[in-house]
Amino acid sequence: VTLPTDVVKVRLQVQSTGRYRGFADCLQQTARNEGVHALWKGLTPALVRQVCYTSMSLVIYEPIRGFYGELLGGKDKGPSYFQRLCAGGTAGALAISVFNPAEVVKTQVQTHVGANITMREVASRVWVQDGLLGFWAGLEPNVARTFLVNAAELGTYDEAKSHLVPVLGDGFFAHVAASGIAGFSSACVSTPADVVKTRLMNAAGEDVKQYRGMLHGFSQILMQEGVTALYKGFLPICIRKLLWCSAFFVSYEKIRAAVNASYPAG
């Protein structure tokens, strides 16, 4: 559902010239020059990354939230917003550390202009040039970004839902409203790290690296392109997050309720 906005976001973030004037222009140029199907470039690695990373994040989120509750106190009163943020961020950071290779492949497939490039071609190029470590290119900003994203998404969704459910009931409207709050929060806090992460991953397998690492990339973008460059792709990120969080969390709540009803505890 949201991959076209992700393709546009990635392309806006890697450009240092003005090839694309913005979200709508990038969307139109990609569809016109490469075909509408190009807006779904990287679908396979995106699905692999999302299914594996999100599954792991959700499975470990509640145990980590319980750990922070014991560590920071207040377990009897229920988790605080800060504990939810820490738990969401930690769960996301651990999960993406394992599944970073899928994101490296996805990024390079999406930024490739012209004839489609396969996952195998990208993986082979990265392996030949950088070896196994090449698949963990951009890991530091990706962990930073994912910590912020998951803290904002899981933590803020969990917190927002706890306030909205007593008012709206534990149903569709409360879940959609909490999803929207989580998605907007995620886009606001994670975009700078996302820009640096995308550029480092896009350079995996290249002979000459423009950036030596996360801090160098951050400082170079800031000095050469200005602070606004750290928010390149913010509009597609925001649109994607609002759509993705709404689709994901509402589906998640319905599926979880159905599974719990079919397989009650005990």
PDB file of C-alpha atoms in Angstrom:
ATOM      1  CA  VAL A   1       0.000   0.000   0.000  1.00  0.00           C
ATOM      2  CA  THR A   2       2.681   2.532   0.966  1.00  0.00           C
ATOM      3  CA  LEU A   3       5.682   1.450  -1.162  1.00  0.00           C
ATOM      4  CA  PRO A   4       5.268   4.188  -3.839  1.00  0.00           C
ATOM      5  CA  THR A   5       5.742   6.870  -1.178  1.00  0.00           C
ATOM      6  CA  ASP A   6       8.804   4.977   0.085  1.00  0.00           C
ATOM      7  CA  VAL A   7      10.342   4.886  -3.420  1.00  0.00           C
ATOM      8  CA  VAL A   8       9.800   8.649  -3.779  1.00  0.00           C
ATOM      9  CA  LYS A   9      11.190   9.289  -0.292  1.00  0.00           C
ATOM     10  CA  VAL A  10      14.374   7.315  -1.007  1.00  0.00           C
ATOM     11  CA  ARG A  11      14.973   9.063  -4.349  1.00  0.00           C
ATOM     12  CA  LEU A  12      14.476  12.524  -2.849  1.00  0.00           C
ATOM     13  CA  GLN A  13      16.894  11.713  -0.045  1.00  0.00           C
ATOM     14  CA  VAL A  14      19.785  10.524  -2.225  1.00  0.00           C
ATOM     15  CA  GLN A  15      19.673  13.411  -4.699  1.00  0.00           C
ATOM     16  CA  SER A  16      22.190  16.208  -4.146  1.00  0.00           C
ATOM     17  CA  THR A  17      21.037  18.100  -7.265  1.00  0.00           C
ATOM     18  CA  GLY A  18      17.575  19.334  -8.161  1.00  0.00           C
ATOM     19  CA  ARG A  19      16.479  16.488 -10.425  1.00  0.00           C
ATOM     20  CA  TYR A  20      13.195  16.211  -8.568  1.00  0.00           C
ATOM     21  CA  ARG A  21      11.424  19.364  -7.418  1.00  0.00           C
ATOM     22  CA  GLY A  22       9.444  17.592  -4.730  1.00  0.00           C
ATOM     23  CA  PHE A  23       7.120  14.743  -3.858  1.00  0.00           C
ATOM     24  CA  ALA A  24       4.618  15.154  -6.712  1.00  0.00           C
ATOM     25  CA  ASP A  25       7.318  15.809  -9.322  1.00  0.00           C
ATOM     26  CA  CYS A  26       9.309  12.711  -8.327  1.00  0.00           C
ATOM     27  CA  LEU A  27       6.135  10.620  -8.406  1.00  0.00           C
ATOM     28  CA  GLN A  28       5.243  11.890 -11.900  1.00  0.00           C
ATOM     29  CA  GLN A  29       8.761  11.588 -13.346  1.00  0.00           C
ATOM     30  CA  THR A  30       9.228   8.051 -12.047  1.00  0.00           C
ATOM     31  CA  ALA A  31       5.868   6.904 -13.438  1.00  0.00           C
ATOM     32  CA  ARG A  32       6.364   8.706 -16.776  1.00  0.00           C
ATOM     33  CA  ASN A  33       9.987   7.725 -17.421  1.00  0.00           C
ATOM     34  CA  GLU A  34      10.045   4.199 -15.974  1.00  0.00           C
ATOM     35  CA  GLY A  35       6.413   3.148 -15.914  1.00  0.00           C
ATOM     36  CA  VAL A  36       3.905   2.999 -13.065  1.00  0.00           C
ATOM     37  CA  HIS A  37       5.352  -0.352 -11.956  1.00  0.00           C
ATOM     38  CA  ALA A  38       8.588   1.474 -11.006  1.00  0.00           C
ATOM     39  CA  LEU A  39       6.732   2.935  -8.025  1.00  0.00           C
ATOM     40  CA  TRP A  40       6.759  -0.575  -6.566  1.00  0.00           C
ATOM     41  CA  LYS A  41      10.494  -1.125  -7.048  1.00  0.00           C
ATOM     42  CA  GLY A  42      12.007  -3.073  -4.188  1.00  0.00           C
ATOM     43  CA  LEU A  43       8.713  -4.736  -3.235  1.00  0.00           C
ATOM     44  CA  THR A  44      10.269  -8.132  -2.484  1.00  0.00           C
ATOM     45  CA  PRO A  45      13.088  -6.914  -0.190  1.00  0.00           C
ATOM     46  CA  ALA A  46      10.644  -4.426   1.364  1.00  0.00           C
ATOM     47  CA  LEU A  47       8.262  -7.257   2.252  1.00  0.00           C
ATOM     48  CA  VAL A  48      11.093  -9.432   3.566  1.00  0.00           C
ATOM     49  CA  ARG A  49      12.365  -6.562   5.695  1.00  0.00           C
ATOM     50  CA  GLN A  50       8.936  -5.534   6.952  1.00  0.00           C
ATOM     51  CA  VAL A  51       7.640  -9.007   7.809  1.00  0.00           C
ATOM     52  CA  CYS A  52      10.827 -10.063   9.629  1.00  0.00           C
ATOM     53  CA  TYR A  53      11.649  -6.765  11.338  1.00  0.00           C
ATOM     54  CA  THR A  54       8.101  -5.889  12.385  1.00  0.00           C
ATOM     55  CA  SER A  55       7.357  -9.384  13.642  1.00  0.00           C
ATOM     56  CA  MET A  56      10.457  -9.417  15.816  1.00  0.00           C
ATOM     57  CA  SER A  57       9.774  -5.870  17.092  1.00  0.00           C
ATOM     58  CA  LEU A  58       6.233  -6.710  18.169  1.00  0.00           C
ATOM     59  CA  VAL A  59       7.173 -10.022  19.758  1.00  0.00           C
ATOM     60  CA  ILE A  60       9.869  -8.481  21.963  1.00  0.00           C
ATOM     61  CA  TYR A  61       8.130  -5.133  22.661  1.00  0.00           C
ATOM     62  CA  GLU A  62       5.967  -6.198  25.606  1.00  0.00           C
ATOM     63  CA  PRO A  63       8.703  -8.227  27.390  1.00  0.00           C
ATOM     64  CA  ILE A  64      11.065  -5.242  27.022  1.00  0.00           C
ATOM     65  CA  ARG A  65       8.334  -2.921  28.288  1.00  0.00           C
ATOM     66  CA  GLY A  66       7.990  -5.168  31.336  1.00  0.00           C
ATOM     67  CA  PHE A  67      11.764  -5.087  31.832  1.00  0.00           C
ATOM     68  CA  TYR A  68      11.799  -1.277  31.811  1.00  0.00           C
ATOM     69  CA  GLY A  69       8.866  -1.297  34.212  1.00  0.00           C
ATOM     70  CA  GLU A  70      10.888  -3.334  36.714  1.00  0.00           C
ATOM     71  CA  LEU A  71      14.081  -1.376  36.064  1.00  0.00           C
ATOM     72  CA  LEU A  72      12.583   2.111  36.316  1.00  0.00           C
ATOM     73  CA  GLY A  73       9.851   1.382  38.826  1.00  0.00           C
ATOM     74  CA  GLY A  74       6.136   2.021  38.739  1.00  0.00           C
ATOM     75  CA  LYS A  75       5.264  -1.484  37.563  1.00  0.00           C
ATOM     76  CA  ASP A  76       2.134  -1.611  39.751  1.00  0.00           C
ATOM     77  CA  LYS A  77       0.815   1.597  38.169  1.00  0.00           C
ATOM     78  CA  GLY A  78       1.324   0.380  34.627  1.00  0.00           C
ATOM     79  CA  PRO A  79       4.012   1.499  32.140  1.00  0.00           C
ATOM     80  CA  SER A  80       4.673   5.216  31.791  1.00  0.00           C
ATOM     81  CA  TYR A  81       4.957   6.995  28.445  1.00  0.00           C
ATOM     82  CA  PHE A  82       8.747   7.154  28.886  1.00  0.00           C
ATOM     83  CA  GLN A  83       8.921   3.405  29.496  1.00  0.00           C
ATOM     84  CA  ARG A  84       6.807   2.776  26.399  1.00  0.00           C
ATOM     85  CA  LEU A  85       9.115   4.993  24.324  1.00  0.00           C
ATOM     86  CA  CYS A  86      12.217   3.179  25.600  1.00  0.00           C
ATOM     87  CA  ALA A  87      10.653  -0.235  24.988  1.00  0.00           C
ATOM     88  CA  GLY A  88       9.518   0.619  21.469  1.00  0.00           C
ATOM     89  CA  GLY A  89      12.892   2.099  20.557  1.00  0.00           C
ATOM     90  CA  THR A  90      14.871  -0.811  22.003  1.00  0.00           C
ATOM     91  CA  ALA A  91      12.685  -3.408  20.260  1.00  0.00           C
ATOM     92  CA  GLY A  92      13.094  -1.658  16.906  1.00  0.00           C
ATOM     93  CA  ALA A  93      16.845  -1.162  17.281  1.00  0.00           C
ATOM     94  CA  LEU A  94      17.440  -4.830  18.116  1.00  0.00           C
ATOM     95  CA  ALA A  95      15.240  -6.074  15.270  1.00  0.00           C
ATOM     96  CA  ILE A  96      16.760  -3.861  12.562  1.00  0.00           C
ATOM     97  CA  SER A  97      20.279  -4.820  13.658  1.00  0.00           C
ATOM     98  CA  VAL A  98      19.419  -8.352  12.545  1.00  0.00           C
ATOM     99  CA  PHE A  99      17.579  -7.482   9.329  1.00  0.00           C
ATOM    100  CA  ASN A 100      19.678  -4.542   8.030  1.00  0.00           C
ATOM    101  CA  PRO A 101      20.743  -6.495   4.868  1.00  0.00           C
ATOM    102  CA  ALA A 102      17.179  -6.476   3.534  1.00  0.00           C
ATOM    103  CA  GLU A 103      17.090  -2.689   3.803  1.00  0.00           C
ATOM    104  CA  VAL A 104      20.424  -2.261   1.999  1.00  0.00           C
ATOM    105  CA  VAL A 105      19.099  -4.317  -0.927  1.00  0.00           C
ATOM    106  CA  LYS A 106      15.731  -2.502  -0.914  1.00  0.00           C
ATOM    107  CA  THR A 107      17.370   0.932  -0.970  1.00  0.00           C
ATOM    108  CA  GLN A 108      19.615   0.140  -3.947  1.00  0.00           C
ATOM    109  CA  VAL A 109      16.795  -1.453  -5.947  1.00  0.00           C
ATOM    110  CA  GLN A 110      14.631   1.637  -5.370  1.00  0.00           C
ATOM    111  CA  THR A 111      17.291   4.193  -6.336  1.00  0.00           C
ATOM    112  CA  HIS A 112      18.283   2.353  -9.536  1.00  0.00           C
ATOM    113  CA  VAL A 113      16.973   4.310 -12.526  1.00  0.00           C
ATOM    114  CA  GLY A 114      16.219   2.450 -15.749  1.00  0.00           C
ATOM    115  CA  ALA A 115      15.851  -1.286 -16.309  1.00  0.00           C
ATOM    116  CA  ASN A 116      14.964  -3.236 -13.182  1.00  0.00           C
ATOM    117  CA  ILE A 117      17.854  -4.555 -11.121  1.00  0.00           C
ATOM    118  CA  THR A 118      17.332  -7.766  -9.170  1.00  0.00           C
ATOM    119  CA  MET A 119      18.002  -8.523  -5.526  1.00  0.00           C
ATOM    120  CA  ARG A 120      20.652 -11.027  -6.610  1.00  0.00           C
ATOM    121  CA  GLU A 121      22.497  -8.422  -8.711  1.00  0.00           C
ATOM    122  CA  VAL A 122      22.542  -5.943  -5.834  1.00  0.00           C
ATOM    123  CA  ALA A 123      23.625  -8.587  -3.328  1.00  0.00           C
ATOM    124  CA  SER A 124      26.405  -9.806  -5.646  1.00  0.00           C
ATOM    125  CA  ARG A 125      27.741  -6.297  -6.191  1.00  0.00           C
ATOM    126  CA  VAL A 126      27.759  -5.521  -2.475  1.00  0.00           C
ATOM    127  CA  TRP A 127      29.411  -8.868  -1.664  1.00  0.00           C
ATOM    128  CA  VAL A 128      32.180  -8.450  -4.269  1.00  0.00           C
ATOM    129  CA  GLN A 129      32.979  -4.866  -3.310  1.00  0.00           C
ATOM    130  CA  ASP A 130      32.463  -4.785   0.477  1.00  0.00           C
ATOM    131  CA  GLY A 131      32.056  -8.394   1.626  1.00  0.00           C
ATOM    132  CA  LEU A 132      29.659  -9.445   4.382  1.00  0.00           C
ATOM    133  CA  LEU A 133      29.980  -6.126   6.236  1.00  0.00           C
ATOM    134  CA  GLY A 134      28.612  -4.319   3.188  1.00  0.00           C
ATOM    135  CA  PHE A 135      25.162  -5.648   4.042  1.00  0.00           C
ATOM    136  CA  TRP A 136      25.336  -3.744   7.313  1.00  0.00           C
ATOM    137  CA  ALA A 137      26.137  -0.432   5.606  1.00  0.00           C
ATOM    138  CA  GLY A 138      24.331   2.421   7.304  1.00  0.00           C
ATOM    139  CA  LEU A 139      23.668   0.333  10.412  1.00  0.00           C
ATOM    140  CA  GLU A 140      24.388   3.151  12.904  1.00  0.00           C
ATOM    141  CA  PRO A 141      21.930   5.688  11.438  1.00  0.00           C
ATOM    142  CA  ASN A 142      19.482   2.879  10.749  1.00  0.00           C
ATOM    143  CA  VAL A 143      19.550   1.825  14.411  1.00  0.00           C
ATOM    144  CA  ALA A 144      19.189   5.494  15.453  1.00  0.00           C
ATOM    145  CA  ARG A 145      16.335   6.011  12.987  1.00  0.00           C
ATOM    146  CA  THR A 146      14.598   2.779  13.946  1.00  0.00           C
ATOM    147  CA  PHE A 147      14.905   3.535  17.653  1.00  0.00           C
ATOM    148  CA  LEU A 148      13.177   6.882  17.036  1.00  0.00           C
ATOM    149  CA  VAL A 149      10.600   5.384  14.643  1.00  0.00           C
ATOM    150  CA  ASN A 150       9.636   2.517  16.888  1.00  0.00           C
ATOM    151  CA  ALA A 151       9.661   4.655  20.009  1.00  0.00           C
ATOM    152  CA  ALA A 152       7.312   7.102  18.276  1.00  0.00           C
ATOM    153  CA  GLU A 153       5.172   4.412  16.651  1.00  0.00           C
ATOM    154  CA  LEU A 154       4.867   1.630  19.240  1.00  0.00           C
ATOM    155  CA  GLY A 155       5.415   3.821  22.295  1.00  0.00           C
ATOM    156  CA  THR A 156       3.210   6.713  21.185  1.00  0.00           C
ATOM    157  CA  TYR A 157       0.517   4.405  19.782  1.00  0.00           C
ATOM    158  CA  ASP A 158       0.410   2.476  23.051  1.00  0.00           C
ATOM    159  CA  GLU A 159       0.256   5.698  25.081  1.00  0.00           C
ATOM    160  CA  ALA A 160      -2.299   7.424  22.817  1.00  0.00           C
ATOM    161  CA  LYS A 161      -4.525   4.342  22.823  1.00  0.00           C
ATOM    162  CA  SER A 162      -4.493   4.215  26.625  1.00  0.00           C
ATOM    163  CA  HIS A 163      -5.960   7.762  26.665  1.00  0.00           C
ATOM    164  CA  LEU A 164      -8.349   7.363  23.713  1.00  0.00           C
ATOM    165  CA  VAL A 165      -9.919   3.999  24.555  1.00  0.00           C
ATOM    166  CA  PRO A 166     -11.714   5.280  27.703  1.00  0.00           C
ATOM    167  CA  VAL A 167     -13.254   8.041  25.560  1.00  0.00           C
ATOM    168  CA  LEU A 168     -13.877   6.322  22.200  1.00  0.00           C
ATOM    169  CA  GLY A 169     -13.976   2.687  23.274  1.00  0.00           C
ATOM    170  CA  ASP A 170     -11.575  -0.057  22.275  1.00  0.00           C
ATOM    171  CA  GLY A 171     -12.542  -0.056  18.618  1.00  0.00           C
ATOM    172  CA  PHE A 172     -11.822   1.237  15.116  1.00  0.00           C
ATOM    173  CA  PHE A 173     -11.925   5.005  15.811  1.00  0.00           C
ATOM    174  CA  ALA A 174      -9.599   4.839  18.806  1.00  0.00           C
ATOM    175  CA  HIS A 175      -7.130   2.682  16.865  1.00  0.00           C
ATOM    176  CA  VAL A 176      -7.146   4.984  13.804  1.00  0.00           C
ATOM    177  CA  ALA A 177      -6.718   8.125  15.924  1.00  0.00           C
ATOM    178  CA  ALA A 178      -3.860   6.596  17.923  1.00  0.00           C
ATOM    179  CA  SER A 179      -2.274   5.422  14.635  1.00  0.00           C
ATOM    180  CA  GLY A 180      -2.391   8.930  13.166  1.00  0.00           C
ATOM    181  CA  ILE A 181      -0.737  10.444  16.242  1.00  0.00           C
ATOM    182  CA  ALA A 182       1.958   7.751  16.168  1.00  0.00           C
ATOM    183  CA  GLY A 183       2.621   8.168  12.437  1.00  0.00           C
ATOM    184  CA  PHE A 184       3.035  11.941  12.565  1.00  0.00           C
ATOM    185  CA  SER A 185       5.288  11.725  15.624  1.00  0.00           C
ATOM    186  CA  SER A 186       7.433   9.113  13.890  1.00  0.00           C
ATOM    187  CA  ALA A 187       7.905  11.213  10.739  1.00  0.00           C
ATOM    188  CA  CYS A 188       8.890  14.310  12.727  1.00  0.00           C
ATOM    189  CA  VAL A 189      11.609  12.702  14.836  1.00  0.00           C
ATOM    190  CA  SER A 190      13.120  10.183  12.413  1.00  0.00           C
ATOM    191  CA  THR A 191      13.627  11.998   9.086  1.00  0.00           C
ATOM    192  CA  PRO A 192      17.215  13.334   9.642  1.00  0.00           C
ATOM    193  CA  ALA A 193      18.530   9.890  10.606  1.00  0.00           C
ATOM    194  CA  ASP A 194      16.568   8.400   7.707  1.00  0.00           C
ATOM    195  CA  VAL A 195      18.297  10.718   5.195  1.00  0.00           C
ATOM    196  CA  VAL A 196      21.777   9.753   6.434  1.00  0.00           C
ATOM    197  CA  LYS A 197      20.849   6.062   6.554  1.00  0.00           C
ATOM    198  CA  THR A 198      19.529   6.074   2.981  1.00  0.00           C
ATOM    199  CA  ARG A 199      22.664   7.714   1.577  1.00  0.00           C
ATOM    200  CA  LEU A 200      25.042   5.344   3.367  1.00  0.00           C
ATOM    201  CA  MET A 201      23.073   2.305   2.216  1.00  0.00           C
ATOM    202  CA  ASN A 202      22.900   3.556  -1.356  1.00  0.00           C
ATOM    203  CA  ALA A 203      26.710   3.782  -1.412  1.00  0.00           C
ATOM    204  CA  ALA A 204      27.239   0.128  -0.405  1.00  0.00           C
ATOM    205  CA  GLY A 205      29.198  -1.658  -3.117  1.00  0.00           C
ATOM    206  CA  GLU A 206      30.606   1.548  -4.639  1.00  0.00           C
ATOM    207  CA  ASP A 207      34.366   2.067  -5.057  1.00  0.00           C
ATOM    208  CA  VAL A 208      34.344   5.595  -3.611  1.00  0.00           C
ATOM    209  CA  LYS A 209      32.333   6.350  -0.502  1.00  0.00           C
ATOM    210  CA  GLN A 210      31.067   9.905  -0.070  1.00  0.00           C
ATOM    211  CA  TYR A 211      30.642   9.547   3.701  1.00  0.00           C
ATOM    212  CA  ARG A 212      32.857   7.739   6.220  1.00  0.00           C
ATOM    213  CA  GLY A 213      30.019   7.043   8.660  1.00  0.00           C
ATOM    214  CA  MET A 214      26.929   8.393  10.384  1.00  0.00           C
ATOM    215  CA  LEU A 215      28.435  11.474  12.045  1.00  0.00           C
ATOM    216  CA  HIS A 216      30.522  12.362   8.989  1.00  0.00           C
ATOM    217  CA  GLY A 217      27.481  11.987   6.736  1.00  0.00           C
ATOM    218  CA  PHE A 218      25.335  14.088   9.048  1.00  0.00           C
ATOM    219  CA  SER A 219      27.926  16.895   9.253  1.00  0.00           C
ATOM    220  CA  GLN A 220      28.660  16.877   5.498  1.00  0.00           C
ATOM    221  CA  ILE A 221      24.991  17.069   4.538  1.00  0.00           C
ATOM    222  CA  LEU A 222      24.494  19.881   7.048  1.00  0.00           C
ATOM    223  CA  MET A 223      27.495  21.891   5.789  1.00  0.00           C
ATOM    224  CA  GLN A 224      27.087  21.291   2.067  1.00  0.00           C
ATOM    225  CA  GLU A 225      23.312  21.291   1.648  1.00  0.00           C
ATOM    226  CA  GLY A 226      21.953  23.001   4.742  1.00  0.00           C
ATOM    227  CA  VAL A 227      19.655  21.897   7.542  1.00  0.00           C
ATOM    228  CA  THR A 228      16.665  21.506   5.205  1.00  0.00           C
ATOM    229  CA  ALA A 229      18.476  18.625   3.438  1.00  0.00           C
ATOM    230  CA  LEU A 230      18.082  16.579   6.629  1.00  0.00           C
ATOM    231  CA  TYR A 231      14.340  16.760   6.061  1.00  0.00           C
ATOM    232  CA  LYS A 232      14.412  15.730   2.414  1.00  0.00           C
ATOM    233  CA  GLY A 233      11.513  13.419   1.738  1.00  0.00           C
ATOM    234  CA  PHE A 234       9.574  14.570   4.815  1.00  0.00           C
ATOM    235  CA  LEU A 235       6.252  14.848   2.964  1.00  0.00           C
ATOM    236  CA  PRO A 236       6.330  11.295   1.531  1.00  0.00           C
ATOM    237  CA  ILE A 237       7.588  10.021   4.895  1.00  0.00           C
ATOM    238  CA  CYS A 238       4.683  11.728   6.671  1.00  0.00           C
ATOM    239  CA  ILE A 239       2.117  10.453   4.151  1.00  0.00           C
ATOM    240  CA  ARG A 240       3.586   6.965   4.281  1.00  0.00           C
ATOM    241  CA  LYS A 241       3.651   6.896   8.082  1.00  0.00           C
ATOM    242  CA  LEU A 242       0.055   8.071   8.410  1.00  0.00           C
ATOM    243  CA  LEU A 243      -1.146   5.475   5.905  1.00  0.00           C
ATOM    244  CA  TRP A 244       1.113   2.695   7.152  1.00  0.00           C
ATOM    245  CA  CYS A 245       0.397   3.147  10.855  1.00  0.00           C
ATOM    246  CA  SER A 246      -3.345   3.313  10.239  1.00  0.00           C
ATOM    247  CA  ALA A 247      -3.341   0.182   8.056  1.00  0.00           C
ATOM    248  CA  PHE A 248      -0.906  -1.693  10.277  1.00  0.00           C
ATOM    249  CA  PHE A 249      -2.173  -1.007  13.790  1.00  0.00           C
ATOM    250  CA  VAL A 250      -5.878  -1.342  12.905  1.00  0.00           C
ATOM    251  CA  SER A 251      -5.165  -4.672  11.152  1.00  0.00           C
ATOM    252  CA  TYR A 252      -2.925  -5.769  14.007  1.00  0.00           C
ATOM    253  CA  GLU A 253      -5.598  -5.098  16.637  1.00  0.00           C
ATOM    254  CA  LYS A 254      -8.260  -6.976  14.633  1.00  0.00           C
ATOM    255  CA  ILE A 255      -6.011  -9.963  13.928  1.00  0.00           C
ATOM    256  CA  ARG A 256      -4.780 -10.147  17.507  1.00  0.00           C
ATOM    257  CA  ALA A 257      -8.363 -10.053  18.813  1.00  0.00           C
ATOM    258  CA  ALA A 258      -9.347 -12.821  16.385  1.00  0.00           C
ATOM    259  CA  VAL A 259      -6.371 -14.972  17.358  1.00  0.00           C
ATOM    260  CA  ASN A 260      -7.008 -14.450  21.081  1.00  0.00           C
ATOM    261  CA  ALA A 261     -10.634 -15.421  20.576  1.00  0.00           C
ATOM    262  CA  SER A 262      -9.649 -18.582  18.688  1.00  0.00           C
ATOM    263  CA  TYR A 263      -6.818 -19.556  21.035  1.00  0.00           C
ATOM    264  CA  PRO A 264      -7.685 -18.272  24.530  1.00  0.00           C
ATOM    265  CA  ALA A 265      -4.953 -18.358  27.134  1.00  0.00           C
ATOM    266  CA  GLY A 266      -4.891 -21.580  29.098  1.00  0.00           C
TER     267      GLY A 266
END
